Structure formats: structure tokens, C-alpha cells
PDB file of C-alpha atoms in Angstrom:
ATOM      1  CA  MET Y  11     -26.122 175.616  -7.415  1.00 53.00           C
ATOM      2  CA  ARG Y  12     -24.034 178.583  -6.250  1.00 59.00           C
ATOM      3  CA  GLU Y  13     -23.687 181.474  -8.705  1.00 61.00           C
ATOM      4  CA  SER Y  14     -19.901 181.012  -8.817  1.00 68.00           C
ATOM      5  CA  ARG Y  15     -20.404 177.491 -10.216  1.00 73.00           C
ATOM      6  CA  LEU Y  16     -22.996 178.341 -12.856  1.00 85.00           C
ATOM      7  CA  ARG Y  17     -22.006 178.129 -16.483  1.00 88.00           C
ATOM      8  CA  PRO Y  18     -21.606 181.605 -17.962  1.00 91.00           C
ATOM      9  CA  THR Y  19     -24.311 182.507 -20.453  1.00 91.00           C
ATOM     10  CA  GLY Y  20     -23.494 181.216 -23.923  1.00 93.00           C
ATOM     11  CA  MET Y  21     -20.809 178.768 -22.816  1.00 95.00           C
ATOM     12  CA  ASP Y  22     -21.080 175.560 -24.848  1.00 95.00           C
ATOM     13  CA  ASP Y  23     -20.776 171.967 -23.622  1.00 95.00           C
ATOM     14  CA  THR Y  24     -17.467 171.365 -25.399  1.00 96.00           C
ATOM     15  CA  THR Y  25     -15.840 174.343 -23.665  1.00 95.00           C
ATOM     16  CA  VAL Y  26     -17.143 173.170 -20.276  1.00 95.00           C
ATOM     17  CA  GLU Y  27     -15.745 169.700 -20.978  1.00 95.00           C
ATOM     18  CA  ALA Y  28     -12.392 171.089 -22.182  1.00 97.00           C
ATOM     19  CA  LEU Y  29     -11.999 173.205 -19.040  1.00 96.00           C
ATOM     20  CA  GLY Y  30     -12.980 170.191 -16.940  1.00 95.00           C
ATOM     21  CA  GLU Y  31     -10.267 168.108 -18.612  1.00 97.00           C
ATOM     22  CA  LEU Y  32      -7.721 170.905 -18.175  1.00 97.00           C
ATOM     23  CA  SER Y  33      -8.581 171.067 -14.474  1.00 97.00           C
ATOM     24  CA  LYS Y  34      -8.264 167.277 -14.230  1.00 97.00           C
ATOM     25  CA  ALA Y  35      -4.835 167.425 -15.867  1.00 98.00           C
ATOM     26  CA  LEU Y  36      -3.749 170.153 -13.431  1.00 98.00           C
ATOM     27  CA  GLU Y  37      -4.925 168.017 -10.514  1.00 98.00           C
ATOM     28  CA  THR Y  38      -2.720 165.214 -11.842  1.00 98.00           C
ATOM     29  CA  VAL Y  39       0.229 167.609 -11.989  1.00 98.00           C
ATOM     30  CA  HIS Y  40      -0.482 168.604  -8.365  1.00 98.00           C
ATOM     31  CA  ARG Y  41      -0.126 164.913  -7.500  1.00 98.00           C
ATOM     32  CA  VAL Y  42       3.123 164.719  -9.480  1.00 98.00           C
ATOM     33  CA  ARG Y  43       4.435 167.627  -7.422  1.00 98.00           C
ATOM     34  CA  GLY Y  44       3.562 165.763  -4.236  1.00 98.00           C
ATOM     35  CA  HIS Y  45       5.378 162.683  -5.490  1.00 98.00           C
ATOM     36  CA  LEU Y  46       8.446 164.783  -6.301  1.00 98.00           C
ATOM     37  CA  TYR Y  47       8.433 166.150  -2.749  1.00 98.00           C
ATOM     38  CA  SER Y  48       8.083 162.592  -1.449  1.00 98.00           C
ATOM     39  CA  ALA Y  49      11.050 161.515  -3.576  1.00 97.00           C
ATOM     40  CA  HIS Y  50      12.991 164.546  -2.301  1.00 98.00           C
ATOM     41  CA  GLN Y  51      12.359 163.551   1.319  1.00 98.00           C
ATOM     42  CA  LEU Y  52      12.976 159.841   0.729  1.00 98.00           C
ATOM     43  CA  VAL Y  53      16.261 160.363  -1.108  1.00 98.00           C
ATOM     44  CA  GLY Y  54      17.393 162.862   1.527  1.00 97.00           C
ATOM     45  CA  GLY Y  55      16.555 160.415   4.287  1.00 97.00           C
ATOM     46  CA  ALA Y  56      18.392 157.607   2.498  1.00 98.00           C
ATOM     47  CA  ASP Y  57      21.453 159.833   2.088  1.00 97.00           C
ATOM     48  CA  LEU Y  58      21.448 160.700   5.791  1.00 97.00           C
ATOM     49  CA  THR Y  59      21.158 156.985   6.638  1.00 98.00           C
ATOM     50  CA  LEU Y  60      24.405 156.423   4.751  1.00 98.00           C
ATOM     51  CA  ASP Y  61      26.276 158.164   7.579  1.00 98.00           C
ATOM     52  CA  ARG Y  62      25.301 155.300   9.868  1.00 98.00           C
ATOM     53  CA  VAL Y  63      26.087 152.745   7.147  1.00 98.00           C
ATOM     54  CA  VAL Y  64      29.621 154.110   6.795  1.00 98.00           C
ATOM     55  CA  LYS Y  65      30.106 154.115  10.578  1.00 98.00           C
ATOM     56  CA  LEU Y  66      28.887 150.523  10.932  1.00 98.00           C
ATOM     57  CA  LEU Y  67      30.980 149.266   8.009  1.00 98.00           C
ATOM     58  CA  ARG Y  68      34.074 150.845   9.541  1.00 98.00           C
ATOM     59  CA  GLU Y  69      33.287 149.312  12.957  1.00 98.00           C
ATOM     60  CA  ALA Y  70      32.968 145.920  11.267  1.00 98.00           C
ATOM     61  CA  GLY Y  71      36.345 146.356   9.570  1.00 98.00           C
ATOM     62  CA  HIS Y  72      35.053 146.886   6.020  1.00 98.00           C
ATOM     63  CA  ASP Y  73      36.923 150.098   5.280  1.00 98.00           C
ATOM     64  CA  GLY Y  74      37.011 149.538   1.508  1.00 98.00           C
ATOM     65  CA  THR Y  75      33.245 149.219   1.270  1.00 98.00           C
ATOM     66  CA  ALA Y  76      32.782 152.110   3.728  1.00 98.00           C
ATOM     67  CA  ASP Y  77      35.078 154.267   1.573  1.00 98.00           C
ATOM     68  CA  ARG Y  78      33.106 153.415  -1.542  1.00 98.00           C
ATOM     69  CA  VAL Y  79      29.746 154.274   0.099  1.00 98.00           C
ATOM     70  CA  GLU Y  80      31.201 157.474   1.565  1.00 98.00           C
ATOM     71  CA  HIS Y  81      32.944 158.728  -1.561  1.00 98.00           C
ATOM     72  CA  GLU Y  82      30.725 157.444  -4.381  1.00 98.00           C
ATOM     73  CA  LEU Y  83      27.233 157.490  -2.894  1.00 97.00           C
ATOM     74  CA  LEU Y  84      26.992 159.817   0.120  1.00 96.00           C
ATOM     75  CA  GLY Y  85      26.034 163.306  -1.100  1.00 95.00           C
ATOM     76  CA  ARG Y  86      25.816 162.178  -4.727  1.00 97.00           C
ATOM     77  CA  ASN Y  87      23.705 164.145  -7.214  1.00 97.00           C
ATOM     78  CA  LEU Y  88      20.477 162.421  -8.231  1.00 95.00           C
ATOM     79  CA  LEU Y  89      20.732 163.932 -11.711  1.00 96.00           C
ATOM     80  CA  PRO Y  90      23.784 165.666 -13.207  1.00 97.00           C
ATOM     81  CA  GLY Y  91      24.552 168.663 -10.986  1.00 97.00           C
ATOM     82  CA  ARG Y  92      21.294 168.361  -9.055  1.00 97.00           C
ATOM     83  CA  TRP Y  93      20.156 167.208  -5.668  1.00 97.00           C
ATOM     84  CA  THR Y  94      16.439 166.610  -5.279  1.00 97.00           C
ATOM     85  CA  PHE Y  95      15.738 170.082  -3.853  1.00 97.00           C
ATOM     86  CA  GLN Y  96      17.029 171.564  -7.110  1.00 98.00           C
ATOM     87  CA  ILE Y  97      14.825 169.258  -9.178  1.00 97.00           C
ATOM     88  CA  VAL Y  98      11.783 170.236  -7.100  1.00 98.00           C
ATOM     89  CA  GLU Y  99      12.596 173.943  -7.444  1.00 98.00           C
ATOM     90  CA  GLU Y 100      13.019 173.676 -11.217  1.00 98.00           C
ATOM     91  CA  PHE Y 101       9.740 171.771 -11.504  1.00 98.00           C
ATOM     92  CA  ASP Y 102       7.914 174.324  -9.324  1.00 98.00           C
ATOM     93  CA  ASP Y 103       9.310 177.345 -11.145  1.00 98.00           C
ATOM     94  CA  GLY Y 104       9.005 175.892 -14.644  1.00 98.00           C
ATOM     95  CA  TYR Y 105       6.441 173.285 -15.662  1.00 98.00           C
ATOM     96  CA  TYR Y 106       4.229 173.549 -12.566  1.00 98.00           C
ATOM     97  CA  ALA Y 107       4.045 177.357 -12.616  1.00 98.00           C
ATOM     98  CA  ALA Y 108       3.355 177.403 -16.372  1.00 98.00           C
ATOM     99  CA  PHE Y 109       0.618 174.772 -16.056  1.00 98.00           C
ATOM    100  CA  GLN Y 110      -1.112 176.683 -13.259  1.00 98.00           C
ATOM    101  CA  GLU Y 111      -0.902 179.975 -15.142  1.00 98.00           C
ATOM    102  CA  ILE Y 112      -2.257 178.524 -18.390  1.00 98.00           C
ATOM    103  CA  GLU Y 113      -5.145 176.780 -16.598  1.00 98.00           C
ATOM    104  CA  ARG Y 114      -6.005 179.989 -14.713  1.00 98.00           C
ATOM    105  CA  ASP Y 115      -5.797 182.058 -17.922  1.00 98.00           C
ATOM    106  CA  ALA Y 116      -8.101 179.631 -19.753  1.00 97.00           C
ATOM    107  CA  ARG Y 117     -10.649 179.814 -16.914  1.00 96.00           C
ATOM    108  CA  GLU Y 118     -10.478 183.609 -16.862  1.00 96.00           C
ATOM    109  CA  LYS Y 119     -10.924 183.963 -20.629  1.00 96.00           C
ATOM    110  CA  LEU Y 120     -13.479 181.218 -21.182  1.00 96.00           C
ATOM    111  CA  ALA Y 121     -15.426 180.950 -17.912  1.00 95.00           C
ATOM    112  CA  GLY Y 122     -15.069 184.266 -16.141  1.00 93.00           C
ATOM    113  CA  GLY Y 123     -12.642 182.650 -13.704  1.00 94.00           C
ATOM    114  CA  ARG Y 124     -15.165 180.095 -12.503  1.00 93.00           C
ATOM    115  CA  ARG Y 125     -13.724 176.763 -11.373  1.00 93.00           C
ATOM    116  CA  HIS Y 126     -15.120 173.239 -11.593  1.00 93.00           C
ATOM    117  CA  ILE Y 127     -18.163 174.060 -13.739  1.00 93.00           C
ATOM    118  CA  TYR Y 128     -18.077 170.569 -15.250  1.00 93.00           C
ATOM    119  CA  GLU Y 129     -18.046 168.937 -11.812  1.00 93.00           C
ATOM    120  CA  ALA Y 130     -20.727 171.271 -10.430  1.00 89.00           C
ATOM    121  CA  GLU Y 131     -23.042 170.367 -13.304  1.00 90.00           C
ATOM    122  CA  MET Y 132     -22.282 166.675 -12.808  1.00 91.00           C
ATOM    123  CA  LYS Y 133     -23.152 167.022  -9.116  1.00 91.00           C
ATOM    124  CA  GLU Y 134     -26.498 168.581 -10.031  1.00 90.00           C
ATOM    125  CA  ARG Y 135     -27.251 165.709 -12.419  1.00 92.00           C
ATOM    126  CA  ARG Y 136     -26.234 162.959  -9.997  1.00 94.00           C
ATOM    127  CA  ARG Y 137     -27.553 164.131  -6.636  1.00 92.00           C
ATOM    128  CA  THR Y 138     -31.025 163.270  -5.351  1.00 93.00           C
ATOM    129  CA  HIS Y 139     -32.722 166.589  -4.711  1.00 92.00           C
ATOM    130  CA  GLY Y 140     -34.289 166.820  -1.252  1.00 90.00           C
ATOM    131  CA  MET Y 141     -32.430 163.768   0.094  1.00 90.00           C
ATOM    132  CA  PRO Y 142     -30.208 164.214   3.192  1.00 92.00           C
ATOM    133  CA  GLY Y 143     -26.550 164.068   2.213  1.00 91.00           C
ATOM    134  CA  HIS Y 144     -27.345 165.303  -1.298  1.00 92.00           C
ATOM    135  CA  GLU Y 145     -27.522 169.055  -0.615  1.00 90.00           C
ATOM    136  CA  ALA Y 146     -26.240 171.367  -3.343  1.00 85.00           C
ATOM    137  CA  THR Y 147     -24.296 173.517  -0.849  1.00 85.00           C
ATOM    138  CA  PRO Y 148     -23.440 173.405   2.864  1.00 87.00           C
ATOM    139  CA  GLU Y 149     -26.078 176.108   3.458  1.00 83.00           C
ATOM    140  CA  GLU Y 150     -28.903 174.066   1.912  1.00 77.00           C
TER     141      GLU Y 150
END
């Protein structure tokens, strides 16, 4: 196992597990961020599609419905005062940034900055030493 993945001397199993769980939670938050960006792009695309909807409704003689789509839906905030880009920015600058900083700080204080110690130890336990496809590192 690479030196950067070794458990620091004196680090107990519970701390390794706690940091592993914190890393897992951060990975989940990374996925949440991706979903927020997906929602941002999907809502934006839907809003842009409304331009065509309004045009087609007008061509078909449905001005009342076209007016309603144009004035009540097109360009509407997703949340009070916010389009999706604002929601994504607030998430990035608030919760996401805090989560990353706290996880990094915990790793620095408790594990000398080392990442994925729990997973590295699991890999060592689960791999078949000497078997192709089970190397500890790309160099092995």
C-alpha cells in the first residue's frame, strides 16, 4: 500500500471508520451538487422551450393560453426570488463549501491529510495478493 494511504501511527479503528463515513457523506453531497446542476440545466431548457410553446399557441389562435404561459410561467422564479443558477451558487458557496472544508479539516487534524484510509485498508483485505487485476498500485 502506498505511504500516502497508510494509517498514521496510533490512529484507532473508530477514527478510521469515522473519517471513512465522513468521506462517504461528502461523496453523497458531491452527487447532490451534480443533481442540482442537472436540475438547473433541465429547468433552463424547459423555460427556453416555452418560447416555442407561446409561438405555437398564438399560431393556433390560443392567445389566452399563450398569454398565461408567457406571463405566469416563462422566466418564473423556481423559488422565491431565485432562478436555478442562484440556488446552485448559494449551495456551492454555503453548504457545499462548508462540508468540503470540515471534511478536509478533519482529515488534516486526524489523519495527516491522508484520504481514503478506510477504503485503502479494505482494498488490502479484499484483494488477492499476487493475482493479476488485484495489484495494490498501478506500479505493482
